[in-house]
Amino acid sequence: MDTRRIRRTPLPTLAAVALTGTLLAACGSEKADDNDLSGGNTASVLLHPAAGATAGQLDATAAVLRKRLEYAGVKNGKVTVENGTIKVMVPDGPGGGADALQGIEKDGRLEFRPVLSAARASAGSGAPTPADATPQTADPAKYPGVTAELVAAYNALDCTRPGTGTANAGQSAQVVAACEDKPQDGTPERYLLAPAELTGSDVQSAEAETPTSGQTGGWQIALTFTTSGADKFTKITGRLADNSLPTNRFAITLDGRVVIAPSVMQELTGGNAVITGQFTKSEATRTAAVLRTGNLPVALTADPVVTNSAK
């Protein structure tokens, strides 16, 4: 049975989405520290833009990537446009190197979607098992945009297969089927998700933090909503809190994969949320940097990262 919850925080100015179901205070956190550089070695990656990208779009994309390095605490990073591609080079060492370049090409598309249905599947099988108390199936007549075909595709979704269950860009206004990105127990959950009710444009800032005093787990990402985003978040959580499982759950997706889908127990106010989970320091720092810079102007694919020695 899923025990993840969202509850009202004792601090009136903070509302947090927590994977463990515990609200996290804003005080006592520690942001990711600066990058330690080491002697002359570098790591680089070549990024290929989508077909038809203009010189102006490439320059704008390079500018976003520079900001991502800056927000991730990577010093002396270099982003250049070369022959229709973008090259990113960073010093090697703790906080930099190949680790700092992992996922830098990601679009950074953040969405908050109500859950319509949820189920787990055993490894190698598309057969769902209950994600909560009992299996739940969306009723096409009850939820606008849910068709029998979509329900069939959701039921057949095998989230144990890498790369499956990723909602495509441009589907924010549609019902989608998606997979859990990093399941804690090793068994991914599948979801049927309503259209996005908040997106990255509703987030003002994102910061990587260590867990606050009394909390356990890995690094976390603290979000601050814009004024309009905070108002939406309050209204949506108030509405979902009146529902039963699984439709009281709120999925946060990043680039079409579900990062977390906790249950909402009460209306949350204050304009802040915390995404927690088994993030390493580098994962939380990179993800926060991606969210702060927003979507890339041009879609990118990445070659393998190359590490070069100065010797």
Short mmCIF file of N, CA, C and O in Angstrom, two decimals, residues 43-141:
data_model
loop_
_atom_site.label_atom_id
_atom_site.label_comp_id
_atom_site.label_asym_id
_atom_site.label_seq_id
_atom_site.Cartn_x
_atom_site.Cartn_y
_atom_site.Cartn_z
N ALA A 43 36.20 17.44 -19.15
CA ALA A 43 35.18 16.54 -19.69
C ALA A 43 34.35 17.37 -20.65
O ALA A 43 34.09 18.56 -20.41
N SER A 44 33.92 16.76 -21.74
CA SER A 44 33.16 17.51 -22.73
C SER A 44 32.08 16.62 -23.35
O SER A 44 32.17 15.39 -23.31
N VAL A 45 31.07 17.27 -23.91
CA VAL A 45 30.00 16.56 -24.59
C VAL A 45 29.57 17.39 -25.79
O VAL A 45 29.52 18.62 -25.73
N LEU A 46 29.28 16.70 -26.88
CA LEU A 46 28.81 17.36 -28.09
C LEU A 46 27.30 17.15 -28.19
O LEU A 46 26.82 16.02 -28.12
N LEU A 47 26.57 18.25 -28.35
CA LEU A 47 25.10 18.21 -28.38
C LEU A 47 24.60 18.54 -29.77
O LEU A 47 25.04 19.53 -30.37
N HIS A 48 23.69 17.74 -30.26
CA HIS A 48 23.16 17.91 -31.62
C HIS A 48 21.73 18.45 -31.54
O HIS A 48 20.85 17.82 -30.94
N PRO A 49 21.47 19.61 -32.15
CA PRO A 49 20.12 20.18 -32.12
C PRO A 49 19.18 19.49 -33.08
O PRO A 49 19.61 18.80 -34.02
N ALA A 50 17.89 19.69 -32.85
CA ALA A 50 16.89 19.17 -33.76
C ALA A 50 17.06 19.79 -35.13
O ALA A 50 17.58 20.90 -35.27
N ALA A 51 16.65 19.06 -36.16
CA ALA A 51 16.81 19.54 -37.52
C ALA A 51 16.11 20.88 -37.71
O ALA A 51 15.03 21.11 -37.17
N GLY A 52 16.76 21.75 -38.47
CA GLY A 52 16.15 23.03 -38.79
C GLY A 52 16.42 24.13 -37.79
O GLY A 52 15.89 25.24 -37.93
N ALA A 53 17.25 23.87 -36.77
CA ALA A 53 17.55 24.90 -35.78
C ALA A 53 18.33 26.04 -36.43
O ALA A 53 19.26 25.81 -37.20
N THR A 54 17.94 27.27 -36.12
CA THR A 54 18.62 28.43 -36.68
C THR A 54 19.81 28.82 -35.82
O THR A 54 19.95 28.36 -34.67
N ALA A 55 20.66 29.69 -36.38
CA ALA A 55 21.82 30.17 -35.63
C ALA A 55 21.37 30.90 -34.36
O ALA A 55 21.99 30.75 -33.29
N GLY A 56 20.29 31.67 -34.45
CA GLY A 56 19.77 32.37 -33.29
C GLY A 56 19.29 31.42 -32.20
O GLY A 56 19.52 31.65 -31.01
N GLN A 57 18.63 30.33 -32.62
CA GLN A 57 18.16 29.35 -31.65
C GLN A 57 19.33 28.63 -30.98
O GLN A 57 19.29 28.34 -29.78
N LEU A 58 20.38 28.34 -31.74
CA LEU A 58 21.56 27.69 -31.17
C LEU A 58 22.22 28.60 -30.15
O LEU A 58 22.65 28.15 -29.07
N ASP A 59 22.34 29.89 -30.46
CA ASP A 59 22.95 30.83 -29.52
C ASP A 59 22.11 30.94 -28.24
O ASP A 59 22.65 30.99 -27.13
N ALA A 60 20.79 30.97 -28.40
CA ALA A 60 19.91 31.06 -27.23
C ALA A 60 20.00 29.79 -26.38
O ALA A 60 19.99 29.85 -25.14
N THR A 61 20.11 28.65 -27.04
CA THR A 61 20.25 27.38 -26.31
C THR A 61 21.57 27.33 -25.57
O THR A 61 21.64 26.89 -24.41
N ALA A 62 22.64 27.79 -26.22
CA ALA A 62 23.95 27.83 -25.56
C ALA A 62 23.90 28.72 -24.32
O ALA A 62 24.52 28.41 -23.29
N ALA A 63 23.17 29.83 -24.38
CA ALA A 63 23.05 30.73 -23.24
C ALA A 63 22.35 30.04 -22.07
O ALA A 63 22.75 30.20 -20.90
N VAL A 64 21.31 29.23 -22.36
CA VAL A 64 20.62 28.49 -21.31
C VAL A 64 21.57 27.47 -20.68
O VAL A 64 21.60 27.29 -19.46
N LEU A 65 22.35 26.78 -21.51
CA LEU A 65 23.29 25.78 -20.99
C LEU A 65 24.35 26.42 -20.10
O LEU A 65 24.77 25.84 -19.10
N ARG A 66 24.80 27.62 -20.44
CA ARG A 66 25.76 28.33 -19.58
C ARG A 66 25.15 28.60 -18.21
O ARG A 66 25.81 28.47 -17.18
N LYS A 67 23.87 28.99 -18.22
CA LYS A 67 23.18 29.24 -16.96
C LYS A 67 23.04 27.95 -16.15
O LYS A 67 23.17 27.96 -14.92
N ARG A 68 22.80 26.84 -16.82
CA ARG A 68 22.67 25.57 -16.11
C ARG A 68 23.97 25.22 -15.39
O ARG A 68 23.97 24.75 -14.25
N LEU A 69 25.10 25.44 -16.06
CA LEU A 69 26.39 25.18 -15.42
C LEU A 69 26.59 26.11 -14.23
O LEU A 69 27.06 25.69 -13.16
N GLU A 70 26.23 27.37 -14.42
CA GLU A 70 26.38 28.35 -13.33
C GLU A 70 25.54 27.97 -12.12
O GLU A 70 26.03 27.95 -10.99
N TYR A 71 24.26 27.64 -12.35
CA TYR A 71 23.37 27.30 -11.25
C TYR A 71 23.77 25.98 -10.59
O TYR A 71 23.47 25.76 -9.41
N ALA A 72 24.41 25.10 -11.34
CA ALA A 72 24.86 23.83 -10.78
C ALA A 72 26.18 23.98 -10.02
O ALA A 72 26.69 23.01 -9.46
N GLY A 73 26.75 25.19 -10.01
CA GLY A 73 27.98 25.43 -9.27
C GLY A 73 29.24 25.00 -9.98
O GLY A 73 30.29 24.83 -9.35
N VAL A 74 29.17 24.80 -11.29
CA VAL A 74 30.34 24.39 -12.06
C VAL A 74 31.10 25.63 -12.50
O VAL A 74 30.57 26.47 -13.23
N LYS A 75 32.33 25.75 -12.07
CA LYS A 75 33.16 26.91 -12.42
C LYS A 75 33.95 26.66 -13.69
O LYS A 75 34.36 25.54 -13.97
N ASN A 76 34.16 27.73 -14.44
CA ASN A 76 35.02 27.69 -15.63
C ASN A 76 34.48 26.78 -16.74
O ASN A 76 35.25 26.28 -17.56
N GLY A 77 33.17 26.54 -16.75
CA GLY A 77 32.58 25.77 -17.84
C GLY A 77 32.56 26.59 -19.12
O GLY A 77 32.55 27.83 -19.09
N LYS A 78 32.55 25.93 -20.24
CA LYS A 78 32.62 26.61 -21.53
C LYS A 78 31.59 25.99 -22.47
O LYS A 78 31.53 24.77 -22.64
N VAL A 79 30.75 26.83 -23.08
CA VAL A 79 29.74 26.38 -24.03
C VAL A 79 29.95 27.13 -25.33
O VAL A 79 29.92 28.37 -25.36
N THR A 80 30.18 26.40 -26.42
CA THR A 80 30.42 27.03 -27.71
C THR A 80 29.56 26.39 -28.79
O THR A 80 29.20 25.21 -28.70
N VAL A 81 29.20 27.19 -29.79
CA VAL A 81 28.46 26.70 -30.96
C VAL A 81 29.48 26.44 -32.06
O VAL A 81 30.22 27.35 -32.46
N GLU A 82 29.54 25.20 -32.54
CA GLU A 82 30.55 24.81 -33.51
C GLU A 82 29.92 24.01 -34.64
O GLU A 82 29.41 22.91 -34.41
N ASN A 83 29.92 24.57 -35.82
CA ASN A 83 29.45 23.85 -37.02
C ASN A 83 28.06 23.22 -36.84
O ASN A 83 27.83 22.05 -37.18
N GLY A 84 27.15 24.00 -36.30
CA GLY A 84 25.78 23.53 -36.14
C GLY A 84 25.55 22.64 -34.95
O GLY A 84 24.45 22.09 -34.78
N THR A 85 26.56 22.45 -34.11
CA THR A 85 26.41 21.69 -32.88
C THR A 85 26.82 22.57 -31.70
O THR A 85 27.37 23.66 -31.88
N ILE A 86 26.56 22.09 -30.51
CA ILE A 86 26.94 22.82 -29.29
C ILE A 86 27.89 21.94 -28.48
O ILE A 86 27.56 20.78 -28.19
N LYS A 87 29.03 22.49 -28.12
CA LYS A 87 30.00 21.75 -27.31
C LYS A 87 30.05 22.35 -25.92
O LYS A 87 30.15 23.57 -25.76
N VAL A 88 29.95 21.48 -24.93
CA VAL A 88 30.03 21.90 -23.53
C VAL A 88 31.26 21.24 -22.92
O VAL A 88 31.42 20.02 -22.97
N MET A 89 32.14 22.06 -22.33
CA MET A 89 33.37 21.56 -21.72
C MET A 89 33.47 22.08 -20.30
O MET A 89 33.23 23.27 -20.05
N VAL A 90 33.80 21.20 -19.37
CA VAL A 90 33.95 21.59 -17.96
C VAL A 90 35.23 21.00 -17.40
O VAL A 90 35.72 19.97 -17.88
N PRO A 91 35.82 21.64 -16.36
CA PRO A 91 36.99 21.05 -15.70
C PRO A 91 36.59 19.75 -15.03
O PRO A 91 35.46 19.59 -14.56
N ASP A 92 37.54 18.82 -14.98
CA ASP A 92 37.30 17.56 -14.30
C ASP A 92 37.46 17.77 -12.80
O ASP A 92 38.06 18.74 -12.36
N GLY A 93 36.93 16.84 -12.01
CA GLY A 93 37.07 16.93 -10.57
C GLY A 93 35.73 16.84 -9.88
O GLY A 93 34.68 16.83 -10.52
N PRO A 94 35.73 16.77 -8.53
CA PRO A 94 34.48 16.67 -7.78
C PRO A 94 33.53 17.81 -8.12
O PRO A 94 33.91 18.97 -8.13
N GLY A 95 32.28 17.48 -8.41
CA GLY A 95 31.29 18.49 -8.75
C GLY A 95 31.32 18.91 -10.19
O GLY A 95 30.42 19.61 -10.66
N GLY A 96 32.34 18.49 -10.92
CA GLY A 96 32.44 18.83 -12.33
C GLY A 96 32.60 17.55 -13.12
O GLY A 96 32.08 16.51 -12.79
N GLY A 97 33.37 17.62 -14.20
CA GLY A 97 33.66 16.44 -14.99
C GLY A 97 32.42 15.84 -15.62
O GLY A 97 31.39 16.49 -15.83
N ALA A 98 32.52 14.54 -15.93
CA ALA A 98 31.45 13.85 -16.63
C ALA A 98 30.13 13.90 -15.85
O ALA A 98 29.05 14.00 -16.43
N ASP A 99 30.22 13.86 -14.52
CA ASP A 99 29.02 13.86 -13.70
C ASP A 99 28.21 15.15 -13.90
O ASP A 99 26.98 15.12 -13.93
N ALA A 100 28.90 16.28 -14.06
CA ALA A 100 28.21 17.56 -14.24
C ALA A 100 27.53 17.67 -15.59
O ALA A 100 26.64 18.50 -15.76
N LEU A 101 27.93 16.83 -16.54
CA LEU A 101 27.38 16.91 -17.89
C LEU A 101 26.23 15.94 -18.12
O LEU A 101 25.55 16.01 -19.15
N GLN A 102 26.00 15.03 -17.18
CA GLN A 102 24.92 14.06 -17.34
C GLN A 102 23.57 14.78 -17.37
O GLN A 102 23.21 15.51 -16.45
N GLY A 103 22.83 14.59 -18.45
CA GLY A 103 21.49 15.15 -18.54
C GLY A 103 21.42 16.63 -18.84
O GLY A 103 20.34 17.22 -18.80
N ILE A 104 22.57 17.26 -19.16
CA ILE A 104 22.54 18.70 -19.42
C ILE A 104 21.70 19.02 -20.65
O ILE A 104 21.20 20.14 -20.82
N GLU A 105 21.51 18.03 -21.52
CA GLU A 105 20.72 18.25 -22.74
C GLU A 105 19.21 18.10 -22.52
O GLU A 105 18.42 18.34 -23.43
N LYS A 106 18.81 17.75 -21.30
CA LYS A 106 17.39 17.52 -21.03
C LYS A 106 16.59 18.81 -21.22
O LYS A 106 17.05 19.91 -20.92
N ASP A 107 15.37 18.64 -21.67
CA ASP A 107 14.51 19.79 -21.94
C ASP A 107 14.16 20.55 -20.68
O ASP A 107 14.08 21.78 -20.66
N GLY A 108 13.94 19.84 -19.58
CA GLY A 108 13.57 20.50 -18.33
C GLY A 108 12.09 20.83 -18.24
O GLY A 108 11.69 21.80 -17.61
N ARG A 109 11.25 20.00 -18.84
CA ARG A 109 9.80 20.23 -18.87
C ARG A 109 9.16 19.70 -17.59
O ARG A 109 9.04 18.50 -17.38
N LEU A 110 8.76 20.61 -16.71
CA LEU A 110 8.18 20.26 -15.42
C LEU A 110 6.66 20.42 -15.48
O LEU A 110 6.16 21.43 -15.95
N GLU A 111 5.94 19.39 -15.00
CA GLU A 111 4.48 19.44 -14.98
C GLU A 111 3.94 18.83 -13.70
O GLU A 111 4.52 17.88 -13.16
N PHE A 112 2.83 19.36 -13.22
CA PHE A 112 2.10 18.81 -12.07
C PHE A 112 0.76 18.31 -12.60
O PHE A 112 -0.05 19.10 -13.09
N ARG A 113 0.51 17.02 -12.47
CA ARG A 113 -0.69 16.40 -13.05
C ARG A 113 -1.44 15.57 -12.00
O ARG A 113 -0.84 14.72 -11.35
N PRO A 114 -2.75 15.76 -11.87
CA PRO A 114 -3.55 14.88 -11.01
C PRO A 114 -3.51 13.44 -11.54
O PRO A 114 -3.50 13.21 -12.75
N VAL A 115 -3.49 12.48 -10.62
CA VAL A 115 -3.46 11.06 -10.97
C VAL A 115 -4.90 10.55 -11.13
O VAL A 115 -5.74 10.76 -10.25
N LEU A 116 -5.18 9.88 -12.23
CA LEU A 116 -6.48 9.27 -12.47
C LEU A 116 -6.46 7.78 -12.13
O LEU A 116 -7.47 7.21 -11.69
N SER A 117 -5.32 7.14 -12.37
CA SER A 117 -5.20 5.72 -12.09
C SER A 117 -3.74 5.40 -11.85
O SER A 117 -2.85 6.06 -12.39
N ALA A 118 -3.47 4.37 -11.03
CA ALA A 118 -2.09 3.99 -10.71
C ALA A 118 -2.02 2.51 -10.41
O ALA A 118 -2.93 1.94 -9.80
N ALA A 119 -0.95 1.87 -10.87
CA ALA A 119 -0.76 0.45 -10.61
C ALA A 119 0.71 0.11 -10.76
O ALA A 119 1.45 0.81 -11.46
N ARG A 120 1.15 -0.92 -10.09
CA ARG A 120 2.52 -1.42 -10.23
C ARG A 120 2.52 -2.67 -11.10
O ARG A 120 1.52 -3.37 -11.20
N ALA A 121 3.68 -2.98 -11.69
CA ALA A 121 3.81 -4.19 -12.50
C ALA A 121 5.05 -4.93 -12.07
O ALA A 121 6.07 -4.32 -11.78
N SER A 122 4.97 -6.25 -12.01
CA SER A 122 6.14 -7.04 -11.68
C SER A 122 7.11 -7.01 -12.84
O SER A 122 6.74 -6.78 -13.99
N ALA A 123 8.40 -7.21 -12.54
CA ALA A 123 9.44 -7.13 -13.56
C ALA A 123 9.15 -8.08 -14.71
O ALA A 123 8.82 -9.25 -14.51
N GLY A 124 9.24 -7.54 -15.93
CA GLY A 124 9.06 -8.36 -17.12
C GLY A 124 7.61 -8.65 -17.46
O GLY A 124 7.33 -9.41 -18.36
N SER A 125 6.69 -8.02 -16.72
CA SER A 125 5.28 -8.28 -16.97
C SER A 125 4.52 -6.98 -17.09
O SER A 125 4.78 -6.03 -16.37
N GLY A 126 3.58 -6.93 -17.99
CA GLY A 126 2.74 -5.75 -18.11
C GLY A 126 1.51 -5.82 -17.22
O GLY A 126 0.73 -4.91 -17.18
N ALA A 127 1.34 -6.94 -16.50
CA ALA A 127 0.15 -7.10 -15.68
C ALA A 127 0.22 -6.22 -14.45
O ALA A 127 1.17 -6.29 -13.68
N PRO A 128 -0.79 -5.35 -14.24
CA PRO A 128 -0.74 -4.45 -13.09
C PRO A 128 -1.08 -5.14 -11.79
O PRO A 128 -1.82 -6.12 -11.74
N THR A 129 -0.51 -4.65 -10.69
CA THR A 129 -0.89 -5.03 -9.35
C THR A 129 -1.31 -3.77 -8.63
O THR A 129 -0.97 -2.68 -9.06
N PRO A 130 -2.05 -3.86 -7.54
CA PRO A 130 -2.55 -2.65 -6.90
C PRO A 130 -1.44 -1.72 -6.46
O PRO A 130 -0.47 -2.13 -5.85
N ALA A 131 -1.58 -0.43 -6.76
CA ALA A 131 -0.63 0.57 -6.28
C ALA A 131 -1.08 1.09 -4.93
O ALA A 131 -0.27 1.49 -4.11
N ASP A 132 -2.37 1.09 -4.69
CA ASP A 132 -2.90 1.56 -3.42
C ASP A 132 -3.70 0.41 -2.80
O ASP A 132 -3.23 -0.71 -2.76
N ALA A 133 -4.87 0.66 -2.32
CA ALA A 133 -5.63 -0.39 -1.66
C ALA A 133 -6.18 -1.40 -2.66
O ALA A 133 -6.13 -2.59 -2.44
N THR A 134 -6.72 -0.91 -3.77
CA THR A 134 -7.29 -1.79 -4.79
C THR A 134 -6.92 -1.26 -6.16
O THR A 134 -6.62 -0.08 -6.33
N PRO A 135 -6.92 -2.11 -7.18
CA PRO A 135 -6.65 -1.61 -8.53
C PRO A 135 -7.69 -0.56 -8.91
O PRO A 135 -8.86 -0.68 -8.57
N GLN A 136 -7.25 0.45 -9.62
CA GLN A 136 -8.14 1.52 -10.04
C GLN A 136 -8.07 1.63 -11.56
O GLN A 136 -7.00 1.60 -12.14
N THR A 137 -9.20 1.76 -12.19
CA THR A 137 -9.25 1.93 -13.64
C THR A 137 -10.04 3.17 -13.97
O THR A 137 -11.14 3.37 -13.46
N ALA A 138 -9.47 4.03 -14.81
CA ALA A 138 -10.17 5.24 -15.20
C ALA A 138 -11.42 4.89 -16.00
O ALA A 138 -11.42 3.97 -16.81
N ASP A 139 -12.48 5.62 -15.77
CA ASP A 139 -13.74 5.43 -16.47
C ASP A 139 -13.82 6.47 -17.59
O ASP A 139 -13.86 7.67 -17.31
N PRO A 140 -13.80 6.05 -18.85
CA PRO A 140 -13.83 7.01 -19.95
C PRO A 140 -15.00 7.99 -19.87
O PRO A 140 -14.89 9.13 -20.32
N ALA A 141 -16.11 7.56 -19.28
CA ALA A 141 -17.26 8.44 -19.19
C ALA A 141 -17.11 9.47 -18.07
O ALA A 141 -17.78 10.49 -18.06
#
